[in-house]
Amino acid sequence: MIRRSAAAALAAVLALTLLPGAPAPAAQVAAGAPSPGAPGVGDPYWPFDGNGGIDVTHYVVRDRYDFATGVLSGTTTLTLRATQALSRFDLDLLLPVRAVSVNGAAARFDKPDGHELRITPARPVARGAVVDVVVSYAGRPAGLRYAGEDTWLADGREVVTMNQPHMAPWWFAANDHPQDKATFDISVTGPATHQVVSNGLPVSRTVSGSLATTRWVARDPMATYLAFFALGRYAVERTERGGLPSIIAVSRDLGPLDQAAALRGLRRTGEITAWLARRVGPYPFESTGGLATSLDPGFALENQTRPTYPGTSPRSALLLVHELGHQWFGDSVTLRRWRDIWLHEGFATFLEHHWTETHGGPSAQTWLRRTWAARQAARGYWRTSLVDPGAGRIFSAPVYERGAMTLQALRHRIGSRAFFRVLRTWARERRLGHGTTGQFRRLAERVAGEQLDGFFRAWLVAPRPPAQTRRNGLR
Ligand SMILES: [Zn+2]
């Protein structure tokens, strides 16, 4: 993600304290006896994100959006495996729920707060069992709030579901934490005058009277916050480069000059994706692309296979480098806990500076020296630890800039060849999976053949600027 103004997101911290009670620790029960799944996966930044006892492998989302009323209605069918014997389990959904079934049998449900959907199946679910859960819902997503966020982005002509770290519960029933990735099959029904753009590749479009239903399938596992749909009037272009399909879309509700500029910018998607692949290894997914919206999200976001940009922004190649760089670092290799967000943002920001130095700009090392010097006196800046920045600071400047400085300093210390081998190995070994800061440090040590704990402590954790030494990559 890149925010136009990095000032937001503080409300999220406050909201944490307003939620009703902390999730109970997993109850001690006799082995094998069914028990309730926890209401969160255990991420301290957002304790109610995701849920315990379930592992979702596939989502089928069938949504309909009515611009006149602002009502979103639909069903989500989740295929999930019980990771414990379950008497009950939760999903995350803010919309009012009409019905829930588990393996075809009606299930009892309630919503103890706005976010948790608590489901009690007619019979307990055995540990290891795979079940289909169908949730039907209808309501107005606009104005629904969770964790201080009101993420619904729509006007009378266009809707785009884009946000981080939370977006899913506004439009489908989810196990809403990046720890649980799944494949997606997304259909959206809207006016036949509109197009639908989503993740992966389009499969079909069916027109019935004044409505059209468009289906997209994403075959590669995806974190729930990266799933999206856009419904609007779009100019859509499909091209192919080296066998990789690229689908770009520009809102026709932008002014003609903005449309033309956005189209010119997005047409560089294939070229930039190919450049990134030469630097950090094969592109991880089945398609690439991008979407320029006429709405004003205030940020661009790396939705999997199809980043979304404010309409006036994709003319910046650096922004495309950032969001497409996330396809490797963030989307394919994803954090397990939000505290590790620098593994997304630091990497995408480093790739911007690497693009700059290979396209006529100053070297990334020059950028590192200048930035390090310019930040010397900024005490608060260095107090943001990149291994635990805090929920309200996951999009703060140090997460991006100090994170990118860490990578360039590592590159200077261990050499460019070893450094890019670290990035490529990280992307390859953890493709479509997860990674932690500790795992990244151990990989860097393995490739470099030396201890780097002091280096990473100085760059990621210490509440002061790293000393200007060779070991810190500054000489
Ligand atoms: Zn980003």
Coordinates of C-alpha atoms and ligand atoms in Angstrom, one line a residue:
M1 CA 0.0 0.0 0.0
I2 CA 1.0 3.6 -0.6
R3 CA -1.0 6.3 1.1
R4 CA -1.2 9.7 -0.3
S5 CA -1.0 11.0 3.3
A6 CA 0.7 8.7 5.8
A7 CA -1.1 10.2 8.7
A8 CA -4.1 7.9 9.0
A9 CA -4.7 4.6 10.8
L10 CA -4.3 5.8 14.4
A11 CA -8.0 5.2 15.1
A12 CA -7.3 1.5 14.8
V13 CA -5.4 1.4 18.0
L14 CA -8.1 3.3 19.9
A15 CA -10.7 0.9 18.5
L16 CA -8.9 -2.1 19.9
T17 CA -9.7 -1.0 23.4
L18 CA -13.3 -0.4 22.6
L19 CA -14.0 -4.0 21.4
P20 CA -16.0 -6.1 23.9
G21 CA -13.5 -8.1 25.9
A22 CA -10.3 -9.9 24.7
P23 CA -10.6 -13.3 23.0
A24 CA -10.5 -16.0 25.6
P25 CA -7.5 -18.2 25.5
A26 CA -8.1 -21.6 23.8
A27 CA -10.1 -23.5 26.4
Q28 CA -8.5 -26.5 28.0
V29 CA -10.7 -29.4 27.0
A30 CA -10.4 -33.2 26.9
A31 CA -8.5 -34.2 23.8
G32 CA -10.9 -34.7 20.9
A33 CA -14.0 -33.3 22.7
P34 CA -15.6 -30.6 20.5
S35 CA -15.1 -27.1 21.7
P36 CA -15.7 -23.6 20.3
G37 CA -13.1 -22.2 17.9
A38 CA -11.4 -19.0 19.2
P39 CA -12.8 -15.7 17.8
G40 CA -9.3 -14.7 16.6
V41 CA -6.1 -16.3 15.2
G42 CA -4.1 -14.7 17.9
D43 CA -2.6 -11.6 16.2
P44 CA -2.2 -9.1 19.0
Y45 CA -2.7 -6.1 16.7
W46 CA -6.3 -7.1 15.9
P47 CA -7.3 -9.9 18.2
F48 CA -10.6 -10.6 16.5
D49 CA -9.1 -10.9 13.0
G50 CA -9.4 -14.4 11.6
N51 CA -10.6 -17.3 13.8
G52 CA -9.4 -20.4 15.6
G53 CA -10.1 -24.0 14.6
I54 CA -10.6 -23.5 10.9
D55 CA -8.5 -23.4 7.8
V56 CA -10.3 -22.1 4.7
T57 CA -9.1 -23.5 1.4
H58 CA -11.6 -22.0 -1.1
Y59 CA -14.1 -19.2 -1.3
V60 CA -17.0 -19.0 -3.7
V61 CA -18.4 -15.4 -3.5
R62 CA -21.6 -14.6 -5.3
D63 CA -22.4 -10.9 -4.6
R64 CA -24.8 -8.4 -6.1
Y65 CA -24.6 -4.7 -5.6
D66 CA -27.4 -2.2 -6.2
F67 CA -26.2 1.3 -6.8
A68 CA -29.7 2.8 -6.2
T69 CA -30.0 1.4 -2.6
G70 CA -26.4 0.8 -1.7
V71 CA -27.3 -2.8 -0.7
L72 CA -24.9 -5.6 -1.2
S73 CA -26.5 -9.1 -1.1
G74 CA -25.1 -12.5 -1.7
T75 CA -23.7 -15.8 -0.5
T76 CA -20.2 -16.9 0.4
T77 CA -19.5 -20.6 0.2
L78 CA -16.4 -21.5 2.2
T79 CA -14.6 -24.9 2.0
L80 CA -12.8 -25.3 5.3
R81 CA -11.0 -27.9 7.3
A82 CA -11.5 -28.1 11.0
T83 CA -8.1 -27.9 12.8
Q84 CA -9.8 -29.0 16.0
A85 CA -13.0 -30.7 16.9
L86 CA -15.5 -27.9 16.8
S87 CA -18.8 -27.4 18.6
R88 CA -18.9 -23.9 17.2
F89 CA -16.7 -21.6 15.1
D90 CA -16.6 -18.0 14.0
L91 CA -16.3 -16.2 10.7
D92 CA -15.8 -12.5 10.2
L93 CA -18.6 -10.5 8.5
L94 CA -20.0 -7.1 9.2
L95 CA -23.1 -7.4 7.0
P96 CA -26.5 -8.6 8.4
V97 CA -26.8 -12.4 8.0
R98 CA -29.9 -14.2 6.7
A99 CA -28.9 -17.9 6.9
V100 CA -26.0 -20.2 7.4
S101 CA -25.7 -23.9 6.5
V102 CA -22.9 -26.4 7.2
N103 CA -22.7 -29.3 4.7
G104 CA -26.2 -28.5 3.6
A105 CA -27.8 -28.5 7.1
A106 CA -29.1 -25.3 8.5
A107 CA -26.9 -24.0 11.3
R108 CA -27.7 -21.7 14.2
F109 CA -25.8 -18.4 14.2
D110 CA -25.6 -15.1 16.0
K111 CA -23.6 -12.0 15.8
P112 CA -22.2 -11.2 19.3
D113 CA -20.8 -8.0 17.9
G114 CA -20.7 -6.4 14.5
H115 CA -17.7 -8.3 13.3
E116 CA -17.9 -11.9 14.6
L117 CA -20.4 -14.3 13.0
R118 CA -20.7 -17.2 15.4
I119 CA -21.9 -20.5 13.8
T120 CA -23.2 -23.5 15.7
P121 CA -23.5 -26.5 13.3
A122 CA -26.4 -29.0 13.8
R123 CA -23.7 -31.5 14.7
P124 CA -20.1 -30.9 15.9
V125 CA -17.4 -30.9 13.2
A126 CA -14.7 -33.5 13.7
R127 CA -11.1 -32.5 13.7
G128 CA -9.7 -32.8 10.2
A129 CA -13.1 -32.8 8.6
V130 CA -13.6 -30.7 5.5
V131 CA -17.0 -29.0 5.3
D132 CA -18.8 -26.5 3.1
V133 CA -20.2 -23.5 4.9
V134 CA -22.8 -21.3 3.1
V135 CA -23.5 -17.8 4.5
S136 CA -26.2 -15.6 3.0
Y137 CA -26.2 -11.9 3.8
A138 CA -27.7 -8.5 2.7
G139 CA -27.1 -5.0 3.9
R140 CA -25.5 -1.6 3.3
P141 CA -21.7 -1.9 3.7
A142 CA -21.4 2.0 3.7
G143 CA -21.1 3.2 7.3
L144 CA -20.2 -0.2 8.8
R145 CA -17.2 0.2 11.0
Y146 CA -14.6 -2.2 12.5
A147 CA -11.4 -1.4 14.3
G148 CA -12.0 2.3 13.7
E149 CA -12.2 1.8 9.9
D150 CA -15.0 2.5 7.5
T151 CA -13.5 1.1 4.4
W152 CA -16.4 1.1 1.9
L153 CA -15.5 3.0 -1.2
A154 CA -18.4 3.7 -3.6
D155 CA -20.5 6.4 -5.2
G156 CA -23.5 6.1 -7.4
R157 CA -21.5 4.8 -10.4
E158 CA -18.6 2.8 -9.1
V159 CA -17.6 0.6 -6.2
V160 CA -14.1 -0.8 -5.4
T161 CA -13.4 -3.0 -2.5
M162 CA -9.8 -2.1 -1.6
N163 CA -8.2 -1.7 1.8
Q164 CA -5.6 -3.1 4.2
P165 CA -5.5 -4.6 6.7
H166 CA -9.4 -5.0 6.6
M167 CA -11.7 -5.2 3.6
A168 CA -13.2 -8.7 3.4
P169 CA -15.9 -8.4 6.1
W170 CA -17.6 -5.6 4.2
W171 CA -18.4 -7.9 1.2
F172 CA -17.9 -11.6 2.0
A173 CA -17.8 -14.0 5.0
A174 CA -14.1 -14.6 5.7
N175 CA -11.5 -16.0 8.0
D176 CA -10.0 -12.6 7.8
H177 CA -6.3 -12.8 8.5
P178 CA -3.4 -13.2 6.0
Q179 CA -2.3 -16.3 7.9
D180 CA -5.1 -18.2 6.1
K181 CA -4.8 -18.0 2.4
A182 CA -7.3 -19.6 0.0
T183 CA -8.3 -19.7 -3.7
F184 CA -11.2 -17.6 -4.8
D185 CA -14.1 -17.8 -7.3
I186 CA -15.8 -14.4 -7.3
S187 CA -19.0 -13.4 -9.2
V188 CA -20.5 -10.0 -9.0
T189 CA -23.9 -8.9 -10.4
G190 CA -24.5 -5.3 -11.3
P191 CA -25.8 -3.1 -14.1
A192 CA -25.2 -4.5 -17.6
T193 CA -23.8 -1.1 -18.5
H194 CA -20.9 -1.8 -16.1
Q195 CA -17.9 -4.1 -16.1
V196 CA -16.6 -6.1 -13.1
V197 CA -12.8 -6.5 -12.5
S198 CA -11.4 -8.8 -9.9
N199 CA -8.4 -11.1 -9.1
G200 CA -7.0 -13.7 -11.4
L201 CA -8.7 -14.2 -14.7
P202 CA -12.2 -13.6 -16.0
V203 CA -14.3 -16.8 -16.7
S204 CA -17.7 -15.6 -17.9
R205 CA -20.2 -12.8 -18.2
T206 CA -23.9 -13.4 -18.4
V207 CA -26.4 -10.7 -19.2
S208 CA -30.0 -11.1 -18.0
G209 CA -32.2 -8.1 -18.7
S210 CA -30.6 -5.0 -17.3
L211 CA -28.1 -7.0 -15.1
A212 CA -24.9 -8.7 -15.9
T213 CA -23.0 -11.3 -13.8
T214 CA -19.3 -11.5 -14.2
R215 CA -17.2 -14.3 -12.8
W216 CA -13.5 -14.3 -12.0
V217 CA -11.3 -17.1 -10.7
A218 CA -8.1 -16.7 -8.8
R219 CA -6.3 -20.1 -8.8
D220 CA -3.4 -19.0 -6.6
P221 CA -4.0 -18.8 -2.8
M222 CA -4.6 -15.3 -1.6
A223 CA -4.9 -13.4 1.6
T224 CA -8.4 -12.2 2.2
Y225 CA -7.4 -8.5 2.3
L226 CA -6.0 -8.8 -1.2
A227 CA -9.3 -10.2 -2.7
F228 CA -11.3 -7.4 -4.4
F229 CA -13.9 -6.5 -7.0
A230 CA -14.5 -3.3 -8.8
L231 CA -17.8 -2.6 -10.5
G232 CA -17.9 0.4 -12.7
R233 CA -17.7 1.6 -16.3
Y234 CA -14.2 0.6 -17.4
A235 CA -12.2 0.6 -20.5
V236 CA -10.5 -2.9 -20.3
E237 CA -7.5 -4.0 -22.2
R238 CA -6.0 -7.5 -22.2
T239 CA -2.5 -8.1 -23.5
E240 CA 0.1 -10.8 -23.1
R241 CA 3.9 -10.7 -22.5
G242 CA 6.0 -13.8 -22.3
G243 CA 2.8 -15.9 -21.9
L244 CA 1.7 -13.8 -18.9
P245 CA -1.8 -12.2 -19.4
S246 CA -2.1 -8.6 -18.3
I247 CA -5.5 -7.1 -17.7
I248 CA -5.8 -3.4 -17.1
A249 CA -8.9 -1.3 -16.6
V250 CA -9.4 2.5 -16.4
S251 CA -12.6 4.1 -15.2
R252 CA -14.5 5.9 -17.9
D253 CA -15.9 8.2 -15.2
L254 CA -12.4 9.9 -15.0
G255 CA -12.0 13.0 -17.2
P256 CA -10.7 12.3 -20.7
L257 CA -7.2 13.5 -19.9
D258 CA -6.9 11.5 -16.7
Q259 CA -8.2 8.4 -18.6
A260 CA -5.6 8.8 -21.2
A261 CA -2.8 9.3 -18.7
A262 CA -4.0 6.4 -16.5
L263 CA -4.1 4.1 -19.6
R264 CA -0.6 5.1 -20.7
G265 CA 0.7 4.5 -17.1
L266 CA -1.1 1.1 -16.7
R267 CA 0.1 0.0 -20.1
R268 CA 3.6 -0.2 -18.5
T269 CA 2.4 -3.0 -16.2
G270 CA 3.7 -5.8 -18.4
E271 CA 7.1 -4.1 -18.8
I272 CA 7.5 -3.4 -15.1
T273 CA 6.3 -6.9 -14.1
A274 CA 9.0 -8.3 -16.5
W275 CA 11.7 -6.0 -15.1
L276 CA 10.8 -7.1 -11.5
A277 CA 10.9 -10.8 -12.6
R278 CA 14.5 -10.2 -13.9
R279 CA 15.5 -8.8 -10.6
V280 CA 13.7 -11.0 -8.0
G281 CA 12.7 -14.2 -9.9
P282 CA 9.7 -15.5 -11.8
Y283 CA 6.4 -13.7 -11.3
P284 CA 4.4 -15.7 -8.8
F285 CA 0.9 -15.6 -10.3
E286 CA -1.2 -16.5 -13.3
S287 CA -1.9 -12.9 -14.5
T288 CA -0.9 -9.3 -13.8
G289 CA -2.6 -6.0 -14.4
G290 CA -4.1 -3.0 -12.7
L291 CA -7.1 -0.8 -12.3
A292 CA -7.5 3.0 -12.1
T293 CA -10.6 4.1 -10.2
S294 CA -12.5 7.4 -10.4
L295 CA -13.1 7.1 -6.7
D296 CA -10.8 8.6 -4.2
P297 CA -9.3 6.0 -1.9
G298 CA -6.3 8.1 -0.9
F299 CA -3.9 5.2 -1.5
A300 CA -2.9 2.6 -4.0
L301 CA -3.2 -1.1 -3.0
E302 CA -1.5 -4.3 -4.2
N303 CA -4.6 -6.4 -4.7
Q304 CA -3.3 -9.8 -5.9
T305 CA -2.6 -9.9 -9.6
R306 CA -4.4 -6.5 -10.1
P307 CA -3.3 -3.5 -8.0
T308 CA -5.8 -0.7 -7.7
Y309 CA -4.7 3.0 -8.1
P310 CA -6.4 6.3 -7.7
G311 CA -7.3 7.5 -11.2
T312 CA -4.6 10.2 -11.4
S313 CA -1.7 8.2 -10.0
P314 CA -0.7 5.3 -12.3
R315 CA 1.2 7.7 -14.5
S316 CA 4.0 7.3 -11.9
A317 CA 6.2 4.3 -12.8
L318 CA 7.5 4.2 -9.2
L319 CA 4.0 3.6 -7.9
L320 CA 3.6 0.7 -10.3
V321 CA 7.0 -0.7 -9.3
H322 CA 5.9 -0.5 -5.6
E323 CA 2.5 -2.2 -6.0
L324 CA 3.7 -4.8 -8.6
G325 CA 6.8 -5.4 -6.3
H326 CA 4.3 -6.4 -3.6
Q327 CA 3.1 -9.3 -5.8
W328 CA 6.3 -11.0 -4.8
F329 CA 6.7 -9.4 -1.3
G330 CA 3.4 -9.2 0.5
D331 CA 1.0 -11.1 -1.8
S332 CA 3.0 -14.2 -2.6
V333 CA 5.3 -14.2 0.5
T334 CA 3.0 -12.9 3.2
L335 CA 3.4 -11.9 6.8
R336 CA 2.1 -14.2 9.6
R337 CA 1.6 -11.4 12.0
W338 CA 1.0 -7.8 11.2
R339 CA 4.0 -6.7 13.2
D340 CA 6.2 -8.0 10.3
I341 CA 4.6 -5.5 7.8
W342 CA 8.1 -4.2 6.9
L343 CA 8.5 -7.5 5.0
H344 CA 5.9 -6.0 2.6
E345 CA 6.5 -2.3 2.6
G346 CA 10.2 -2.1 3.1
F347 CA 10.7 -4.5 0.2
A348 CA 8.3 -2.7 -2.2
T349 CA 10.0 0.6 -1.3
F350 CA 13.5 -0.8 -1.8
L351 CA 12.4 -1.9 -5.3
E352 CA 11.4 1.7 -6.1
H353 CA 14.9 2.9 -5.3
H354 CA 16.4 0.0 -7.3
W355 CA 14.2 1.0 -10.3
T356 CA 15.4 4.6 -9.9
E357 CA 19.1 3.7 -9.9
T358 CA 18.7 1.5 -13.0
H359 CA 16.7 4.3 -14.8
G360 CA 19.1 7.2 -14.6
G361 CA 18.6 8.2 -11.0
P362 CA 20.9 8.2 -8.0
S363 CA 22.1 4.8 -6.7
A364 CA 20.2 3.2 -3.9
Q365 CA 23.4 3.5 -1.8
T366 CA 23.4 7.3 -2.3
W367 CA 19.7 7.3 -1.3
L368 CA 20.6 5.3 1.8
R369 CA 23.4 7.6 2.9
R370 CA 21.3 10.7 2.3
T371 CA 18.3 9.4 4.1
W372 CA 20.3 8.0 7.0
A373 CA 21.9 11.4 7.4
A374 CA 18.7 13.3 7.0
R375 CA 17.0 11.2 9.7
Q376 CA 19.8 11.5 12.3
A377 CA 18.0 14.0 14.5
A378 CA 14.6 12.4 14.2
R379 CA 14.4 10.6 17.5
G380 CA 10.8 9.4 17.2
Y381 CA 11.6 7.9 13.8
W382 CA 14.1 5.5 15.2
R383 CA 11.8 4.6 18.1
T384 CA 9.5 2.8 15.7
S385 CA 10.7 -0.8 15.9
L386 CA 10.2 -2.7 12.6
V387 CA 9.7 -6.0 14.4
D388 CA 6.8 -4.5 16.4
P389 CA 5.8 -1.0 15.1
G390 CA 2.3 -1.2 16.8
A391 CA -1.1 -1.6 15.1
G392 CA -1.5 2.2 14.6
R393 CA 1.9 2.5 12.9
I394 CA 1.9 -0.3 10.4
F395 CA 1.8 2.3 7.6
S396 CA 4.1 4.8 9.2
A397 CA 7.1 6.2 7.3
P398 CA 9.8 4.1 9.1
V399 CA 8.0 0.9 8.1
Y400 CA 8.6 1.9 4.4
E401 CA 11.8 3.9 4.5
R402 CA 13.7 2.3 7.4
G403 CA 12.7 -1.0 6.0
A404 CA 14.1 -0.1 2.5
M405 CA 17.2 1.3 4.1
T406 CA 17.7 -2.0 5.9
L407 CA 17.6 -3.9 2.6
Q408 CA 20.0 -1.5 0.8
A409 CA 22.4 -1.6 3.8
L410 CA 22.3 -5.4 3.7
R411 CA 23.0 -5.3 0.0
H412 CA 26.0 -3.0 0.6
R413 CA 27.3 -5.2 3.4
I414 CA 27.0 -8.7 1.8
G415 CA 27.3 -7.6 -1.9
S416 CA 24.7 -7.2 -4.6
R417 CA 25.1 -10.8 -5.9
A418 CA 24.4 -12.4 -2.5
F419 CA 21.7 -9.8 -1.7
F420 CA 19.7 -10.5 -4.8
R421 CA 20.2 -14.2 -4.3
V422 CA 18.6 -13.7 -0.8
L423 CA 15.6 -11.9 -2.4
R424 CA 15.1 -14.5 -5.1
T425 CA 15.5 -17.4 -2.6
W426 CA 13.0 -15.7 -0.3
A427 CA 10.5 -15.4 -3.1
R428 CA 11.0 -18.9 -4.4
E429 CA 11.1 -20.9 -1.2
R430 CA 8.1 -19.1 0.3
R431 CA 6.1 -18.6 -2.9
L432 CA 2.3 -18.5 -2.1
G433 CA 3.2 -18.9 1.6
H434 CA 4.4 -16.9 4.5
G435 CA 7.5 -15.5 6.1
T436 CA 8.7 -13.9 9.4
T437 CA 11.5 -11.4 10.1
G438 CA 13.5 -14.2 11.9
Q439 CA 13.2 -16.4 8.9
F440 CA 14.4 -13.6 6.6
R441 CA 17.4 -13.0 8.8
R442 CA 18.3 -16.7 8.9
L443 CA 18.1 -16.9 5.1
A444 CA 20.3 -13.8 4.7
E445 CA 22.8 -15.4 7.1
R446 CA 22.7 -18.7 5.2
V447 CA 23.4 -17.0 1.9
A448 CA 26.0 -14.6 3.2
G449 CA 27.7 -17.2 5.4
E450 CA 27.9 -14.9 8.4
Q451 CA 26.1 -13.8 11.5
L452 CA 23.8 -10.8 10.9
D453 CA 21.9 -10.5 14.2
G454 CA 23.8 -7.4 15.2
F455 CA 23.2 -5.9 11.8
F456 CA 19.4 -6.5 11.9
R457 CA 19.2 -5.4 15.5
A458 CA 20.8 -2.0 14.5
W459 CA 18.6 -1.5 11.5
L460 CA 15.3 -2.9 12.6
V461 CA 15.1 -2.6 16.4
A462 CA 17.6 -0.2 18.0
P463 CA 15.9 3.2 19.0
R464 CA 18.7 5.2 17.4
P465 CA 20.3 5.6 14.0
P466 CA 22.8 2.7 13.1
A467 CA 26.4 3.8 13.5
Q468 CA 28.2 4.7 10.3
T469 CA 30.2 1.5 10.0
R470 CA 31.0 -1.0 7.3
R471 CA 29.2 -3.7 9.3
N472 CA 26.0 -1.6 9.1
G473 CA 26.4 -1.2 5.3
L474 CA 27.2 2.5 5.6
R475 CA 30.8 2.5 4.5
Ligands
ZN1 ZN 3.0 -0.9 -0.2

